[in-house]
């Protein structure tokens, strides 16, 4: 009897979009940004992040990418959102954005030689122009932070 089941690798693969992560790393009133060394958005400031490896979960990818690109070890506070507009990135990525904080707020910043030109903490109200849809991600993170920091919605603008 002939086996009609095909090996997964032999099947016609569906076009799919790559998964990335972005991380809004906060300390006090600052956000950690990296200046990109490569296209797309070469020489623009962006959130630390990158592609999820094939055998990696997204939380591990978030921690790995921040450490690789900035030298900072982080803890994840939670998810900000999923960003899937096909126009957000010319590579058509889907990004899962996380909120994190440095395990050691005084960590020395170390740019990754092959991807990152510079790493810097920016005041939340003095951010440079950001690559991709990172401005929206930061705005969403600020909303999450404002909401989670209030004791009651009657005391803040989170309604």
CSV table of C-alpha atoms in Angstrom, one decimal:
chain,number,residue,atom,x,y,z
A,1,UNK,CA,0.0,0.0,0.0
A,2,UNK,CA,1.4,3.4,-1.0
A,3,UNK,CA,1.8,5.9,1.8
A,4,UNK,CA,0.0,9.2,0.7
A,5,UNK,CA,1.4,11.2,3.6
A,6,UNK,CA,4.2,13.5,2.6
A,7,UNK,CA,7.0,14.5,4.8
A,8,UNK,CA,6.5,18.0,6.1
A,9,UNK,CA,9.6,19.2,4.3
A,10,UNK,CA,8.3,17.8,1.0
A,11,UNK,CA,5.0,19.6,1.3
A,12,UNK,CA,4.5,22.8,-0.5
A,13,UNK,CA,5.2,25.4,2.1
A,14,UNK,CA,2.8,28.2,2.7
A,15,UNK,CA,4.1,31.7,2.5
A,16,UNK,CA,4.5,32.9,6.0
A,17,UNK,CA,5.7,36.0,7.8
A,18,UNK,CA,8.7,36.0,10.1
A,19,UNK,CA,8.2,36.5,13.9
A,20,UNK,CA,10.2,39.2,15.7
A,21,UNK,CA,10.2,40.7,19.2
A,22,UNK,CA,10.7,44.2,20.3
A,23,UNK,CA,11.3,45.3,23.9
A,24,UNK,CA,10.6,48.5,25.6
A,25,UNK,CA,13.2,48.5,28.4
A,26,UNK,CA,12.4,51.1,31.1
A,27,UNK,CA,14.3,52.5,34.1
A,28,UNK,CA,13.0,55.5,36.0
A,29,UNK,CA,11.7,57.8,33.3
A,30,UNK,CA,14.0,56.5,30.5
A,31,UNK,CA,13.7,54.0,27.6
A,32,UNK,CA,16.7,52.1,26.2
A,33,UNK,CA,17.2,52.5,22.4
A,34,UNK,CA,19.7,51.2,19.9
A,35,UNK,CA,21.0,53.0,16.7
A,36,UNK,CA,20.7,50.5,13.8
A,37,UNK,CA,23.8,49.6,11.9
A,38,UNK,CA,22.0,47.9,8.9
A,39,UNK,CA,19.0,48.4,6.7
A,40,UNK,CA,16.1,48.7,7.0
A,41,UNK,CA,16.3,52.0,8.9
A,42,UNK,CA,20.1,52.2,9.0
A,43,UNK,CA,21.3,54.9,11.4
A,44,UNK,CA,17.8,55.2,13.0
A,45,UNK,CA,17.0,54.7,16.6
A,46,UNK,CA,14.9,51.6,17.5
A,47,UNK,CA,13.8,49.4,20.3
A,48,UNK,CA,16.1,46.5,21.0
A,49,UNK,CA,14.7,43.4,19.3
A,50,UNK,CA,15.1,40.9,16.5
A,51,UNK,CA,14.1,37.6,15.0
A,52,UNK,CA,12.9,34.6,17.1
A,53,UNK,CA,15.1,31.6,16.4
A,54,UNK,CA,13.4,28.4,15.2
A,55,UNK,CA,13.7,26.5,18.5
A,56,UNK,CA,13.2,29.5,20.8
A,57,UNK,CA,10.2,30.9,22.7
A,58,UNK,CA,9.5,34.7,22.4
A,59,UNK,CA,10.4,35.5,26.0
A,60,UNK,CA,13.8,33.9,25.6
A,61,UNK,CA,14.2,35.7,22.3
A,62,UNK,CA,13.4,39.1,24.0
A,63,UNK,CA,15.9,38.6,26.8
A,64,UNK,CA,18.6,37.3,24.3
A,65,UNK,CA,18.1,40.2,21.8
A,66,UNK,CA,18.3,42.9,24.5
A,67,UNK,CA,21.4,41.3,26.0
A,68,UNK,CA,23.1,40.9,22.6
A,69,UNK,CA,22.3,44.3,21.3
A,70,UNK,CA,22.8,46.4,24.5
A,71,UNK,CA,24.7,44.3,27.0
A,72,UNK,CA,21.8,44.7,29.5
A,73,UNK,CA,20.2,41.7,31.2
A,74,UNK,CA,16.4,42.2,31.7
A,75,UNK,CA,13.3,40.8,33.3
A,76,UNK,CA,10.1,40.9,31.4
A,77,UNK,CA,7.1,42.6,33.0
A,78,UNK,CA,4.6,41.6,30.4
A,79,UNK,CA,3.4,41.9,26.9
A,80,UNK,CA,2.6,45.2,25.3
A,81,UNK,CA,0.9,43.9,22.2
A,82,UNK,CA,1.3,42.2,18.8
A,83,UNK,CA,2.0,44.3,15.8
A,84,UNK,CA,1.2,42.7,12.5
A,85,UNK,CA,0.5,45.5,9.9
A,86,UNK,CA,2.3,44.1,6.8
A,87,UNK,CA,3.6,47.6,6.1
A,88,UNK,CA,5.3,47.9,9.5
A,89,UNK,CA,8.5,46.5,8.1
A,90,UNK,CA,9.6,45.8,4.5
A,91,UNK,CA,10.4,42.2,5.6
A,92,UNK,CA,6.7,41.9,6.6
A,93,UNK,CA,7.5,40.8,10.1
A,94,UNK,CA,5.0,40.2,12.9
A,95,UNK,CA,6.3,41.6,16.2
A,96,UNK,CA,5.5,40.7,19.7
A,97,UNK,CA,6.4,43.6,21.9
A,98,UNK,CA,7.3,43.2,25.6
A,99,UNK,CA,7.9,45.6,28.5
A,100,UNK,CA,11.0,44.9,30.5
A,101,UNK,CA,13.3,46.4,33.1
A,102,UNK,CA,17.1,46.0,33.6
A,103,UNK,CA,18.1,43.5,36.3
A,104,UNK,CA,21.0,45.9,37.1
A,105,UNK,CA,20.0,49.5,36.4
A,106,UNK,CA,23.7,50.5,36.3
A,107,UNK,CA,24.7,47.9,33.6
A,108,UNK,CA,27.3,49.1,31.2
A,109,UNK,CA,25.8,49.6,27.7
A,110,UNK,CA,27.7,47.6,25.1
A,111,UNK,CA,26.5,47.9,21.4
A,112,UNK,CA,26.6,44.7,19.4
A,113,UNK,CA,29.3,45.2,16.8
A,114,UNK,CA,27.5,43.8,13.7
A,115,UNK,CA,24.0,45.2,14.3
A,116,UNK,CA,24.1,48.1,16.7
A,117,UNK,CA,26.1,51.4,16.3
A,118,UNK,CA,25.1,52.9,19.6
A,119,UNK,CA,23.0,52.2,22.7
A,120,UNK,CA,21.6,55.0,24.8
A,121,UNK,CA,18.9,55.7,27.5
A,122,UNK,CA,16.5,58.4,26.4
A,123,UNK,CA,14.1,60.4,28.5
A,124,UNK,CA,10.6,59.3,27.7
A,125,UNK,CA,9.5,62.8,26.7
A,126,UNK,CA,12.7,63.4,24.6
A,127,UNK,CA,12.8,60.4,22.3
A,128,UNK,CA,14.3,60.7,18.8
A,129,UNK,CA,12.5,59.7,15.6
A,130,UNK,CA,12.0,55.9,15.9
A,131,UNK,CA,12.3,53.2,13.2
A,132,UNK,CA,9.5,50.9,12.1
A,133,UNK,CA,6.3,51.3,14.2
A,134,UNK,CA,8.3,51.7,17.4
A,135,UNK,CA,6.7,55.1,18.3
A,136,UNK,CA,3.4,53.3,18.5
A,137,UNK,CA,4.9,50.5,20.6
A,138,UNK,CA,6.4,53.1,23.0
A,139,UNK,CA,3.1,54.9,23.2
A,140,UNK,CA,1.3,51.6,24.0
A,141,UNK,CA,3.9,50.8,26.6
A,142,UNK,CA,3.4,54.2,28.3
A,143,UNK,CA,-0.3,53.5,28.4
A,144,UNK,CA,0.3,50.1,30.0
A,145,UNK,CA,2.7,51.7,32.6
A,146,UNK,CA,0.2,54.5,33.4
A,147,UNK,CA,-2.6,52.0,33.8
A,148,UNK,CA,-0.7,49.6,36.0
A,149,UNK,CA,0.7,52.3,38.2
A,150,UNK,CA,-2.7,53.7,39.3
A,151,UNK,CA,-4.6,52.3,42.3
A,152,UNK,CA,-8.0,53.3,41.0
A,153,UNK,CA,-9.2,54.6,37.6
A,154,UNK,CA,-10.8,57.5,39.4
A,155,UNK,CA,-7.3,58.8,40.2
A,156,UNK,CA,-5.8,58.7,36.7
A,157,UNK,CA,-6.7,59.0,33.0
A,158,UNK,CA,-6.7,55.3,32.2
A,159,UNK,CA,-10.5,55.1,31.7
